Amino acid sequence: MVKVRIKTSKRQELREITVQVAEAVASSGLQEGLVHIYVPHTTAGVLINENADPSVRADIEALLSRIVPYDFPYTHLEGNGAAHVKSSLVGSGVFVPFEDGKLCLGRWQGIFFCEFDGPRSREVWLTFITAAKT
Amino acid sequence: MVKVRIKTSKRQELREITVQVAEAVASSGLQEGLVHIYVPHTTAGVLINENADPSVRADIEALLSRIVPYDFPYTHLEGNGAAHVKSSLVGSGVFVPFEDGKLCLGRWQGIFFCEFDGPRSREVWLTFITAAKT
Amino acid sequence: MVKVRIKTSKRQELREITVQVAEAVASSGLQEGLVHIYVPHTTAGVLINENADPSVRADIEALLSRIVPYDFPYTHLEGNGAAHVKSSLVGSGVFVPFEDGKLCLGRWQGIFFCEFDGPRSREVWLTFITAAKT
C-alpha cells in the first residue's frame, strides 16, 4: 500500500491528486490494472470529475453544501455532522484503470480528494491490482 | 480493457447495460472474479438498481433532478453544471462479481449507464479482475 | 464468494458489519489485498463512516431521508421508491484494503450495511482480491 499525504487548507475543498496517483502507478512498475484510491477518514472523500475548468469543482462544493446544509440539527456534537454525511454521499474510494503504466482517465477527468472538515493533514492509501489476462 | 459504446437519446437517461457487461464477462473466458465498469466521462455515471419495473429508474431520475436542480446558479457556464454534480453523486464506477463466467447480480438488479448531459456517444470501460483463491 | 447474512430490524438502519468482514478476511488466509463488500439488493447499500459515536449514523439516516423524502410522488407503486433512490446515492459496493490478514480501516472507520426498506433478511457478498506485487 502506498500512502500519499495531503495538507488541505480550507473547511471544504476539492484538491486534485491526479499527478500523485499517476506517479505512484508509474513507480509501481505495473503495466495493466486498476489503482484503488482509498480515503481512511470519515469526514473526507474522493471523486472523479472535470479538472479543466475550476468552476466545476466550485459547483460540486456549492451543491454538496446545499444538499447537506451546515445548519441542520445534527445530533453529532463535534460541529462536523455535515462533513460525515458528505463523506458518505461522495464515497471513500474510487478505482482508475491503467495501461502501459499510465492512468486511463477520460479526456476531462481528474481525481479529487474531497476535504469536508479541514484544514487538516490527510492521507490517501493506494493499492494496485493486476488486470486478469483474457 | 474492453470498451463498450453507448448512444444515449435524452438529456438524462438511465440506460441498462447489463447484457453488454454479461457478454463481455462470458467472452473473457474467466470463471470467477469482478468486472469493473468505468465511465470515462464527467457528466455521466453508472449505478446498479432494479431493472424489473421501469418506474424505479424514472424515480431515480426525478429525485436526482430535485436534489441537483437545473436552475441553480452554477458558475460553470456550459449549461451542464447539474450533470457534473450528478455524476459525482452517482459515481464513475461500479464492480459486479461473477462466478462460472456469469454475473452475480441480485435477483432484481441491473446495471445502468447514467446519461446526465445527452444525447451523446459514450463509452464504458470494462476491466476484469480474478478473485483470490482462498 | 463469502455470503454474510444480516437481519435488519427497522425500516431504515445503518447496521455495522465490520466484525463480520474482518473475520472473513482472517478466515481467507490471504495476507494483502482488497475485500469487495457487495449488496445484492436494490433497496439497501453499504458505506464506510464513523463507528465510535452512534450519532453519526443517526445523522446520516436523518439527512438521507431529508434528501430523499418518503412523501415524494414516486411512480414506483410498492411504497419503497425512496429506498431505491437512497440505494443509488449510497452505492451497492465498497472496498477495504487489508494487510497481514487484517482490515486497514482508518482510526474512526467502520463498515455499515444500510437498510432502506426493512426489516428484512439481507446478504452481503464478499470477494477477495490479491494486491499486485510492486
Coordinates of C-alpha atoms in Angstrom, one line a residue:
Chain A
M1 CA 0.0 0.0 0.0
V2 CA 1.3 3.4 -1.0
K3 CA 0.4 6.3 1.4
V4 CA 0.1 9.8 -0.1
R5 CA 0.0 12.7 2.3
I6 CA -2.2 15.7 1.6
K7 CA -2.4 19.0 3.5
T8 CA -5.7 20.8 3.0
S9 CA -6.2 24.5 3.6
K10 CA -10.0 25.1 3.8
R11 CA -13.0 23.8 5.6
Q12 CA -14.3 22.3 2.3
E13 CA -12.0 21.8 -0.7
L14 CA -11.7 19.6 -3.8
R15 CA -8.0 19.1 -4.1
E16 CA -6.7 17.4 -7.3
I17 CA -4.4 14.4 -6.7
T18 CA -4.2 13.1 -10.3
V19 CA -0.4 13.7 -10.5
Q20 CA 0.4 11.9 -7.3
V21 CA -1.7 8.9 -8.3
A22 CA -0.1 8.8 -11.8
E23 CA 3.4 8.9 -10.3
A24 CA 2.6 6.1 -7.9
V25 CA 1.3 4.0 -10.8
A26 CA 4.4 4.7 -12.8
S27 CA 6.7 3.9 -9.8
S28 CA 4.9 0.6 -9.2
G29 CA 6.4 -0.9 -12.4
L30 CA 3.0 -2.4 -13.2
Q31 CA 1.6 -2.3 -16.8
E32 CA -2.1 -3.0 -16.7
G33 CA -4.6 -3.0 -13.9
L34 CA -6.5 -0.8 -11.5
V35 CA -5.4 1.5 -8.8
H36 CA -7.6 1.8 -5.7
I37 CA -7.6 5.2 -4.1
Y38 CA -8.9 4.9 -0.5
V39 CA -9.6 7.7 2.0
P40 CA -9.2 6.4 5.6
H41 CA -11.1 9.4 7.0
T42 CA -14.8 9.8 8.0
T43 CA -15.1 13.5 7.0
A44 CA -13.4 13.3 3.6
G45 CA -14.0 11.5 0.3
V46 CA -12.7 11.0 -3.2
L47 CA -14.3 11.6 -6.6
I48 CA -13.5 11.9 -10.3
N49 CA -14.7 14.9 -12.3
E50 CA -13.6 17.6 -14.6
N51 CA -10.2 19.2 -13.9
A52 CA -10.1 21.6 -16.8
D53 CA -12.4 24.3 -15.6
P54 CA -12.2 25.0 -11.8
S55 CA -15.8 26.2 -11.8
V56 CA -16.9 22.5 -11.9
R57 CA -15.4 21.8 -8.5
A58 CA -16.8 25.0 -7.1
D59 CA -20.2 23.9 -8.3
I60 CA -19.8 20.5 -6.7
E61 CA -18.8 22.1 -3.4
A62 CA -21.7 24.5 -3.5
L63 CA -24.3 21.8 -4.3
L64 CA -23.0 19.5 -1.6
S65 CA -23.4 22.2 0.9
R66 CA -26.9 22.9 -0.3
I67 CA -27.8 19.2 -0.2
V68 CA -26.2 18.7 3.2
P69 CA -26.5 22.1 5.0
Y70 CA -24.2 23.1 7.8
D71 CA -27.2 24.4 9.9
F72 CA -29.2 21.1 10.2
P73 CA -29.9 19.9 13.8
Y74 CA -27.1 17.3 13.8
T75 CA -27.0 15.0 16.9
H76 CA -23.3 14.6 16.5
L77 CA -22.0 17.4 18.6
E78 CA -18.5 18.0 17.2
G79 CA -19.6 20.6 14.6
N80 CA -18.8 18.3 11.7
G81 CA -22.0 16.5 11.2
A82 CA -22.3 17.7 7.6
A83 CA -18.8 16.5 6.8
H84 CA -19.7 13.0 7.8
V85 CA -22.8 12.9 5.6
K86 CA -21.0 14.4 2.6
S87 CA -18.3 11.8 3.0
S88 CA -20.9 9.0 2.7
L89 CA -22.6 10.6 -0.3
V90 CA -19.3 11.1 -2.2
G91 CA -17.8 7.8 -1.0
S92 CA -14.4 6.7 0.4
G93 CA -12.9 5.1 -2.6
V94 CA -12.6 5.1 -6.4
F95 CA -10.7 2.9 -8.9
V96 CA -9.0 4.1 -12.0
P97 CA -7.7 1.7 -14.7
F98 CA -4.2 1.9 -16.1
E99 CA -2.4 0.6 -19.2
D100 CA 1.2 0.7 -20.1
G101 CA 1.9 2.1 -16.7
K102 CA -0.3 5.1 -17.4
L103 CA -3.7 6.1 -15.9
C104 CA -6.6 5.7 -18.2
L105 CA -8.7 8.7 -17.4
G106 CA -11.3 10.2 -19.7
R107 CA -10.2 13.3 -21.5
W108 CA -11.7 15.7 -19.0
Q109 CA -11.3 13.6 -15.8
G110 CA -9.1 14.3 -12.8
I111 CA -9.1 12.6 -9.4
F112 CA -10.0 14.9 -6.4
F113 CA -9.5 14.4 -2.7
C114 CA -12.6 16.0 -1.0
E115 CA -11.9 17.7 2.3
F116 CA -15.1 18.3 4.2
D117 CA -13.8 19.2 7.7
G118 CA -10.5 21.0 7.1
P119 CA -8.0 22.3 7.2
R120 CA -6.2 19.0 8.1
S121 CA -3.4 16.7 7.4
R122 CA -4.8 13.8 5.4
E123 CA -3.8 10.6 3.6
V124 CA -5.0 8.5 0.7
W125 CA -4.0 4.9 0.5
L126 CA -3.2 3.4 -2.9
T127 CA -3.5 -0.4 -3.7
F128 CA -2.6 -1.8 -7.1
I129 CA -4.5 -4.6 -8.7
T130 CA -3.4 -6.5 -11.8
A131 CA -5.9 -7.0 -14.6
A132 CA -6.8 -10.6 -15.4
K133 CA -5.4 -11.9 -18.7
T134 CA -8.3 -12.7 -21.1
Chain B
M1 CA -9.7 -3.3 -21.2
V2 CA -13.0 -3.8 -23.2
K3 CA -14.7 -0.6 -24.5
V4 CA -18.4 -0.7 -24.9
R5 CA -20.1 2.1 -26.9
I6 CA -23.4 3.6 -25.9
K7 CA -25.6 6.1 -27.8
T8 CA -27.9 7.9 -25.5
S9 CA -31.0 9.7 -26.7
K10 CA -32.1 12.1 -24.0
R11 CA -30.7 14.8 -21.8
Q12 CA -31.0 12.5 -18.7
E13 CA -31.4 8.8 -19.1
L14 CA -30.7 5.6 -17.2
R15 CA -29.8 3.1 -19.9
E16 CA -29.5 -0.6 -18.9
I17 CA -26.2 -2.2 -20.0
T18 CA -26.4 -5.5 -18.1
V19 CA -26.5 -7.6 -21.3
Q20 CA -23.4 -5.9 -22.7
V21 CA -21.5 -6.5 -19.5
A22 CA -22.6 -10.1 -19.2
E23 CA -21.5 -10.8 -22.8
A24 CA -18.1 -9.2 -22.1
V25 CA -17.7 -11.4 -19.0
A26 CA -18.6 -14.5 -21.0
S27 CA -16.2 -13.6 -23.8
S28 CA -13.4 -13.1 -21.4
G29 CA -13.2 -16.8 -20.7
L30 CA -12.7 -16.0 -17.0
Q31 CA -14.6 -18.0 -14.3
E32 CA -14.5 -16.1 -11.0
G33 CA -13.8 -12.5 -10.3
L34 CA -15.0 -9.0 -10.5
V35 CA -15.7 -6.8 -13.5
H36 CA -15.0 -3.1 -13.1
I37 CA -17.4 -0.9 -15.1
Y38 CA -15.8 2.5 -15.6
V39 CA -17.3 5.7 -17.0
P40 CA -14.6 8.0 -18.6
H41 CA -17.0 11.0 -18.7
T42 CA -17.6 13.8 -16.3
T43 CA -21.3 14.3 -17.0
A44 CA -22.4 10.6 -16.7
G45 CA -22.2 7.8 -14.2
V46 CA -23.1 4.2 -13.5
L47 CA -25.2 2.6 -10.9
I48 CA -26.9 -0.7 -10.0
N49 CA -30.7 -0.8 -9.2
E50 CA -33.9 -2.5 -10.1
N51 CA -34.4 -3.4 -13.8
A52 CA -37.8 -5.1 -13.5
D53 CA -40.1 -2.1 -13.1
P54 CA -39.0 1.0 -15.3
S55 CA -40.7 3.3 -12.7
V56 CA -37.7 2.8 -10.4
R57 CA -35.3 4.4 -12.9
A58 CA -37.9 7.2 -13.6
D59 CA -38.0 7.9 -9.8
I60 CA -34.1 7.9 -9.6
E61 CA -34.0 10.4 -12.5
A62 CA -36.7 12.6 -10.9
L63 CA -35.1 12.7 -7.5
L64 CA -31.6 13.4 -8.9
S65 CA -33.1 16.4 -10.7
R66 CA -34.8 17.5 -7.5
I67 CA -31.5 17.1 -5.4
V68 CA -29.4 18.8 -8.1
P69 CA -31.7 21.3 -9.9
Y70 CA -31.1 22.6 -13.4
D71 CA -31.8 26.2 -12.3
F72 CA -29.1 26.6 -9.6
P73 CA -26.6 29.5 -10.2
Y74 CA -23.8 27.3 -11.5
T75 CA -20.5 29.0 -12.1
H76 CA -19.6 26.5 -14.9
L77 CA -21.0 28.3 -17.9
E78 CA -21.5 25.4 -20.3
G79 CA -25.1 24.7 -19.2
N80 CA -24.3 21.3 -17.8
G81 CA -23.3 22.2 -14.2
A82 CA -26.1 19.9 -12.8
A83 CA -24.7 17.0 -14.9
H84 CA -21.3 17.3 -13.4
V85 CA -22.7 17.2 -9.8
K86 CA -25.0 14.3 -10.5
S87 CA -22.0 12.4 -11.9
S88 CA -20.2 12.8 -8.6
L89 CA -23.2 11.8 -6.5
V90 CA -23.8 8.6 -8.5
G91 CA -20.1 7.8 -9.1
S92 CA -17.9 6.8 -12.1
G93 CA -17.5 3.1 -11.4
V94 CA -19.1 0.0 -10.0
F95 CA -18.0 -3.6 -9.6
V96 CA -20.0 -6.7 -10.1
P97 CA -18.8 -10.2 -9.0
F98 CA -19.0 -13.1 -11.4
E99 CA -18.8 -16.9 -11.0
D100 CA -18.7 -19.7 -13.6
G101 CA -18.4 -16.9 -16.2
K102 CA -21.7 -15.4 -15.2
L103 CA -22.6 -12.1 -13.5
C104 CA -23.7 -12.5 -9.9
L105 CA -26.3 -9.8 -9.6
G106 CA -29.1 -9.8 -7.0
R107 CA -32.5 -11.0 -8.2
W108 CA -33.8 -7.5 -9.1
Q109 CA -30.5 -5.8 -10.0
G110 CA -29.4 -4.4 -13.4
I111 CA -26.5 -2.2 -14.3
F112 CA -27.4 1.2 -15.6
F113 CA -25.3 3.8 -17.5
C114 CA -26.5 7.2 -16.4
E115 CA -26.6 9.9 -19.0
F116 CA -26.8 13.4 -17.4
D117 CA -25.9 15.6 -20.4
G118 CA -27.1 13.8 -23.5
P119 CA -27.9 12.9 -26.1
R120 CA -24.3 11.8 -26.7
S121 CA -22.0 9.0 -27.9
R122 CA -20.5 7.4 -24.7
E123 CA -18.3 4.6 -23.6
V124 CA -17.8 2.4 -20.6
W125 CA -14.5 0.6 -20.0
L126 CA -14.5 -2.9 -18.5
T127 CA -11.6 -4.4 -16.6
F128 CA -11.6 -7.9 -15.3
I129 CA -10.1 -8.9 -12.0
T130 CA -9.5 -12.5 -10.9
A131 CA -10.8 -13.4 -7.4
A132 CA -8.1 -14.6 -5.0
K133 CA -8.0 -18.3 -4.2
T134 CA -8.9 -18.8 -0.6
Chain C
M1 CA -17.5 -15.6 -2.7
V2 CA -18.4 -15.5 1.0
K3 CA -22.1 -14.7 1.8
V4 CA -22.8 -12.9 5.1
R5 CA -26.4 -12.9 6.3
I6 CA -27.9 -9.8 8.0
K7 CA -31.3 -9.5 9.7
T8 CA -32.4 -5.9 10.0
S9 CA -35.0 -4.7 12.4
K10 CA -36.1 -1.2 11.2
R11 CA -37.3 0.5 8.1
Q12 CA -34.1 2.4 7.8
E13 CA -31.0 1.3 9.7
L14 CA -27.2 1.6 9.4
R15 CA -26.0 -1.8 10.8
E16 CA -22.3 -2.2 11.4
I17 CA -20.7 -5.2 9.8
T18 CA -17.0 -4.5 10.4
V19 CA -16.5 -7.6 12.6
Q20 CA -18.1 -10.0 10.1
V21 CA -15.9 -8.6 7.3
A22 CA -12.8 -8.7 9.4
E23 CA -13.5 -12.3 10.3
A24 CA -14.0 -13.3 6.7
V25 CA -10.7 -11.7 5.8
A26 CA -8.9 -13.5 8.6
S27 CA -10.5 -16.8 7.5
S28 CA -9.5 -16.3 3.9
G29 CA -5.8 -16.9 4.8
L30 CA -4.9 -14.0 2.5
Q31 CA -2.3 -11.5 3.6
E32 CA -2.6 -8.4 1.4
G33 CA -5.3 -7.2 -0.9
L34 CA -8.8 -5.8 -1.0
V35 CA -12.1 -7.1 0.1
H36 CA -15.2 -6.2 -2.0
I37 CA -18.3 -5.9 0.0
Y38 CA -21.3 -6.2 -2.4
V39 CA -25.0 -5.6 -1.6
P40 CA -27.2 -7.7 -4.0
H41 CA -30.3 -5.7 -3.1
T42 CA -31.9 -2.7 -4.7
T43 CA -33.3 -1.1 -1.6
A44 CA -30.1 -1.3 0.5
G45 CA -26.5 -0.1 0.3
V46 CA -23.1 -0.1 2.0
L47 CA -20.9 2.7 3.3
I48 CA -17.9 3.5 5.5
N49 CA -18.2 6.1 8.2
E50 CA -17.5 6.7 11.9
N51 CA -18.4 3.8 14.3
A52 CA -17.3 5.5 17.6
D53 CA -20.3 7.8 18.1
P54 CA -23.7 6.4 17.1
S55 CA -24.9 9.9 16.5
V56 CA -23.0 10.0 13.2
R57 CA -25.1 7.2 11.7
A58 CA -28.3 8.8 13.1
D59 CA -27.3 12.0 11.3
I60 CA -26.6 10.1 8.0
E61 CA -30.1 8.4 8.3
A62 CA -31.8 11.8 9.0
L63 CA -30.1 13.6 6.1
L64 CA -30.8 10.8 3.7
S65 CA -34.5 11.0 4.5
R66 CA -34.4 14.8 4.1
I67 CA -32.6 14.5 0.7
V68 CA -34.9 11.6 -0.5
P69 CA -38.2 12.2 1.2
Y70 CA -40.8 9.4 1.8
D71 CA -43.6 11.7 0.6
F72 CA -42.4 12.4 -2.9
P73 CA -44.8 11.4 -5.8
Y74 CA -42.9 8.2 -6.7
T75 CA -44.1 6.4 -9.8
H76 CA -42.9 3.1 -8.4
L77 CA -46.0 1.9 -6.5
E78 CA -44.6 -0.5 -4.0
G79 CA -44.1 2.2 -1.3
N80 CA -40.3 1.9 -1.3
G81 CA -39.4 4.4 -4.0
A82 CA -37.3 6.4 -1.5
A83 CA -35.3 3.2 -0.6
H84 CA -34.4 2.6 -4.3
V85 CA -33.1 6.2 -4.7
K86 CA -31.1 6.1 -1.4
S87 CA -29.6 2.8 -2.5
S88 CA -28.2 4.5 -5.6
L89 CA -26.9 7.6 -3.7
V90 CA -25.1 5.4 -1.2
G91 CA -24.0 2.7 -3.6
S92 CA -24.0 -1.1 -3.8
G93 CA -20.4 -1.8 -3.0
V94 CA -17.2 -0.7 -1.2
F95 CA -13.7 -2.0 -1.0
V96 CA -11.5 -2.0 2.1
P97 CA -7.7 -2.8 1.9
F98 CA -6.1 -5.4 4.2
E99 CA -2.5 -6.2 5.2
D100 CA -1.2 -9.1 7.3
G101 CA -4.7 -10.6 7.1
K102 CA -6.2 -7.5 8.9
L103 CA -8.5 -4.8 7.6
C104 CA -6.8 -1.5 7.1
L105 CA -9.6 0.9 8.1
G106 CA -8.9 4.5 9.3
R107 CA -8.9 5.1 13.0
W108 CA -12.6 6.1 13.2
Q109 CA -14.0 4.0 10.3
G110 CA -16.5 1.1 10.4
I111 CA -18.4 -0.6 7.6
F112 CA -22.1 -0.2 7.6
F113 CA -24.8 -2.2 5.8
C114 CA -27.6 0.3 5.0
E115 CA -31.1 -0.9 5.2
F116 CA -33.6 1.4 3.5
D117 CA -36.7 -0.9 3.2
G118 CA -36.6 -3.1 6.3
P119 CA -37.0 -5.0 8.4
R120 CA -35.7 -7.8 6.1
S121 CA -33.3 -10.7 5.8
R122 CA -30.4 -9.5 3.7
E123 CA -27.0 -10.6 2.4
V124 CA -23.6 -9.1 1.6
W125 CA -21.3 -10.9 -0.8
L126 CA -17.6 -10.7 -0.1
T127 CA -14.9 -11.2 -2.8
F128 CA -11.2 -11.2 -2.1
I129 CA -8.6 -9.7 -4.4
T130 CA -4.9 -10.0 -4.1
A131 CA -2.8 -6.9 -4.2
A132 CA -0.2 -6.8 -7.1
K133 CA 3.4 -7.2 -6.1
T134 CA 5.3 -4.0 -6.9

